[in-house]
């Protein structure tokens, strides 16, 4: 099982925007119940898509600048970045099946 790396304001550009493969960013907060419920689902997605998709987490309380830049109004919010640009956004809890569908449509 993979451990999802955390990014912050300082390394967001290098870890996400400069990535040669699509990146799924999990915007979350420590106090968020649905975020905690989604963690195992996100772990499974990271394992499942392996080298086709990079998965990272960013704490909106620790990196408010990034959260503001991408208009994160609620957590959990998932954004897929491709070529350094956000291409898909989903707010709220998602089942594993829904997250697979969400991710798959941006990997082609």
PDB file of C-alpha atoms in Angstrom:
ATOM      1  CA  UNK A   1       0.000   0.000   0.000  1.00  0.00           C
ATOM      2  CA  UNK A   2       1.364   3.377  -0.952  1.00  0.00           C
ATOM      3  CA  UNK A   3       1.761   6.342   1.316  1.00  0.00           C
ATOM      4  CA  UNK A   4       0.454   9.472  -0.349  1.00  0.00           C
ATOM      5  CA  UNK A   5       3.077  12.250  -0.307  1.00  0.00           C
ATOM      6  CA  UNK A   6       2.131  15.637   1.084  1.00  0.00           C
ATOM      7  CA  UNK A   7       2.913  18.814  -0.807  1.00  0.00           C
ATOM      8  CA  UNK A   8       2.864  22.402   0.405  1.00  0.00           C
ATOM      9  CA  UNK A   9       2.935  25.888  -1.036  1.00  0.00           C
ATOM     10  CA  UNK A  10       6.723  25.679  -1.420  1.00  0.00           C
ATOM     11  CA  UNK A  11       6.838  22.501  -3.528  1.00  0.00           C
ATOM     12  CA  UNK A  12       3.415  22.579  -5.218  1.00  0.00           C
ATOM     13  CA  UNK A  13       4.750  23.879  -8.542  1.00  0.00           C
ATOM     14  CA  UNK A  14       7.555  21.316  -8.786  1.00  0.00           C
ATOM     15  CA  UNK A  15       5.486  18.365  -7.536  1.00  0.00           C
ATOM     16  CA  UNK A  16       2.212  19.106  -9.335  1.00  0.00           C
ATOM     17  CA  UNK A  17       2.494  21.675 -12.105  1.00  0.00           C
ATOM     18  CA  UNK A  18       5.837  20.391 -13.442  1.00  0.00           C
ATOM     19  CA  UNK A  19       4.852  16.699 -13.325  1.00  0.00           C
ATOM     20  CA  UNK A  20       5.223  14.843 -16.639  1.00  0.00           C
ATOM     21  CA  UNK A  21       2.180  12.688 -15.778  1.00  0.00           C
ATOM     22  CA  UNK A  22      -1.313  13.689 -14.586  1.00  0.00           C
ATOM     23  CA  UNK A  23      -1.558  14.493 -10.870  1.00  0.00           C
ATOM     24  CA  UNK A  24      -4.544  13.915  -8.586  1.00  0.00           C
ATOM     25  CA  UNK A  25      -4.396  16.464  -5.758  1.00  0.00           C
ATOM     26  CA  UNK A  26      -6.402  15.761  -2.622  1.00  0.00           C
ATOM     27  CA  UNK A  27      -7.151  19.081  -0.913  1.00  0.00           C
ATOM     28  CA  UNK A  28      -8.050  18.149   2.665  1.00  0.00           C
ATOM     29  CA  UNK A  29      -8.006  19.308   6.294  1.00  0.00           C
ATOM     30  CA  UNK A  30      -7.032  17.394   9.451  1.00  0.00           C
ATOM     31  CA  UNK A  31     -10.396  18.107  11.098  1.00  0.00           C
ATOM     32  CA  UNK A  32     -12.476  16.950   8.095  1.00  0.00           C
ATOM     33  CA  UNK A  33     -14.430  13.721   8.667  1.00  0.00           C
ATOM     34  CA  UNK A  34     -15.212  13.004   4.985  1.00  0.00           C
ATOM     35  CA  UNK A  35     -11.516  13.620   4.180  1.00  0.00           C
ATOM     36  CA  UNK A  36     -10.540  10.874   6.628  1.00  0.00           C
ATOM     37  CA  UNK A  37     -13.152   8.553   5.108  1.00  0.00           C
ATOM     38  CA  UNK A  38     -11.706   9.170   1.636  1.00  0.00           C
ATOM     39  CA  UNK A  39      -8.087   8.449   2.579  1.00  0.00           C
ATOM     40  CA  UNK A  40      -8.318   4.665   2.044  1.00  0.00           C
ATOM     41  CA  UNK A  41     -10.103   5.215  -1.290  1.00  0.00           C
ATOM     42  CA  UNK A  42      -7.364   7.590  -2.435  1.00  0.00           C
ATOM     43  CA  UNK A  43      -4.710   5.060  -1.341  1.00  0.00           C
ATOM     44  CA  UNK A  44      -6.398   2.401  -3.492  1.00  0.00           C
ATOM     45  CA  UNK A  45      -6.541   4.744  -6.480  1.00  0.00           C
ATOM     46  CA  UNK A  46      -2.839   5.564  -6.064  1.00  0.00           C
ATOM     47  CA  UNK A  47      -1.989   1.842  -5.975  1.00  0.00           C
ATOM     48  CA  UNK A  48      -4.307   1.017  -8.862  1.00  0.00           C
ATOM     49  CA  UNK A  49      -3.101   3.663 -11.309  1.00  0.00           C
ATOM     50  CA  UNK A  50       0.577   3.368 -10.311  1.00  0.00           C
ATOM     51  CA  UNK A  51       2.861   5.016 -12.852  1.00  0.00           C
ATOM     52  CA  UNK A  52       0.034   6.549 -14.930  1.00  0.00           C
ATOM     53  CA  UNK A  53      -1.073   8.936 -12.177  1.00  0.00           C
ATOM     54  CA  UNK A  54       0.723  10.782  -9.415  1.00  0.00           C
ATOM     55  CA  UNK A  55      -1.343  11.279  -6.259  1.00  0.00           C
ATOM     56  CA  UNK A  56      -0.555  13.920  -3.617  1.00  0.00           C
ATOM     57  CA  UNK A  57      -2.297  15.514  -0.637  1.00  0.00           C
ATOM     58  CA  UNK A  58      -2.273  19.146   0.435  1.00  0.00           C
ATOM     59  CA  UNK A  59      -3.590  20.431   3.761  1.00  0.00           C
ATOM     60  CA  UNK A  60      -5.677  23.532   3.060  1.00  0.00           C
ATOM     61  CA  UNK A  61      -5.041  24.892   6.562  1.00  0.00           C
ATOM     62  CA  UNK A  62      -1.255  24.622   6.150  1.00  0.00           C
ATOM     63  CA  UNK A  63      -1.224  25.908   2.548  1.00  0.00           C
ATOM     64  CA  UNK A  64      -4.062  28.436   2.285  1.00  0.00           C
ATOM     65  CA  UNK A  65      -2.403  30.217  -0.661  1.00  0.00           C
ATOM     66  CA  UNK A  66      -2.767  27.162  -2.894  1.00  0.00           C
ATOM     67  CA  UNK A  67      -6.320  26.543  -1.659  1.00  0.00           C
ATOM     68  CA  UNK A  68      -7.237  30.141  -2.494  1.00  0.00           C
ATOM     69  CA  UNK A  69      -5.543  30.000  -5.902  1.00  0.00           C
ATOM     70  CA  UNK A  70      -7.679  26.995  -6.912  1.00  0.00           C
ATOM     71  CA  UNK A  71     -10.855  28.279  -5.225  1.00  0.00           C
ATOM     72  CA  UNK A  72     -11.136  25.445  -2.709  1.00  0.00           C
ATOM     73  CA  UNK A  73     -14.315  26.287  -0.820  1.00  0.00           C
ATOM     74  CA  UNK A  74     -14.922  22.904   0.778  1.00  0.00           C
ATOM     75  CA  UNK A  75     -12.958  19.787   1.605  1.00  0.00           C
ATOM     76  CA  UNK A  76     -12.380  17.201   0.424  1.00  0.00           C
ATOM     77  CA  UNK A  77     -11.800  18.599  -3.060  1.00  0.00           C
ATOM     78  CA  UNK A  78      -9.971  16.600  -5.699  1.00  0.00           C
ATOM     79  CA  UNK A  79      -8.379  18.301  -8.688  1.00  0.00           C
ATOM     80  CA  UNK A  80      -6.648  16.540 -11.555  1.00  0.00           C
ATOM     81  CA  UNK A  81      -3.788  18.473 -13.125  1.00  0.00           C
ATOM     82  CA  UNK A  82      -2.561  17.616 -16.592  1.00  0.00           C
ATOM     83  CA  UNK A  83       0.294  19.534 -18.187  1.00  0.00           C
ATOM     84  CA  UNK A  84       0.385  21.803 -15.153  1.00  0.00           C
ATOM     85  CA  UNK A  85      -3.230  22.909 -15.536  1.00  0.00           C
ATOM     86  CA  UNK A  86      -6.349  21.837 -13.612  1.00  0.00           C
ATOM     87  CA  UNK A  87      -8.563  19.762 -15.910  1.00  0.00           C
ATOM     88  CA  UNK A  88     -11.062  18.185 -13.510  1.00  0.00           C
ATOM     89  CA  UNK A  89     -12.508  19.031 -10.107  1.00  0.00           C
ATOM     90  CA  UNK A  90     -14.715  17.085  -7.723  1.00  0.00           C
ATOM     91  CA  UNK A  91     -15.928  18.296  -4.320  1.00  0.00           C
ATOM     92  CA  UNK A  92     -17.039  15.980  -1.526  1.00  0.00           C
ATOM     93  CA  UNK A  93     -16.772  12.302  -0.715  1.00  0.00           C
ATOM     94  CA  UNK A  94     -16.623   9.821  -3.603  1.00  0.00           C
ATOM     95  CA  UNK A  95     -16.840   6.053  -3.623  1.00  0.00           C
ATOM     96  CA  UNK A  96     -13.974   4.062  -5.102  1.00  0.00           C
ATOM     97  CA  UNK A  97     -15.995   3.383  -8.262  1.00  0.00           C
ATOM     98  CA  UNK A  98     -16.864   7.075  -8.720  1.00  0.00           C
ATOM     99  CA  UNK A  99     -13.248   8.090  -8.168  1.00  0.00           C
ATOM    100  CA  UNK A 100     -12.047   5.504 -10.702  1.00  0.00           C
ATOM    101  CA  UNK A 101     -14.439   6.974 -13.278  1.00  0.00           C
ATOM    102  CA  UNK A 102     -13.383  10.523 -12.430  1.00  0.00           C
ATOM    103  CA  UNK A 103      -9.663   9.705 -12.783  1.00  0.00           C
ATOM    104  CA  UNK A 104      -9.976   7.473 -15.860  1.00  0.00           C
ATOM    105  CA  UNK A 105     -11.583  10.133 -18.049  1.00  0.00           C
ATOM    106  CA  UNK A 106      -8.519  12.384 -17.631  1.00  0.00           C
ATOM    107  CA  UNK A 107      -5.861   9.751 -18.298  1.00  0.00           C
ATOM    108  CA  UNK A 108      -6.408   9.285 -22.010  1.00  0.00           C
TER     109      UNK A 108
END
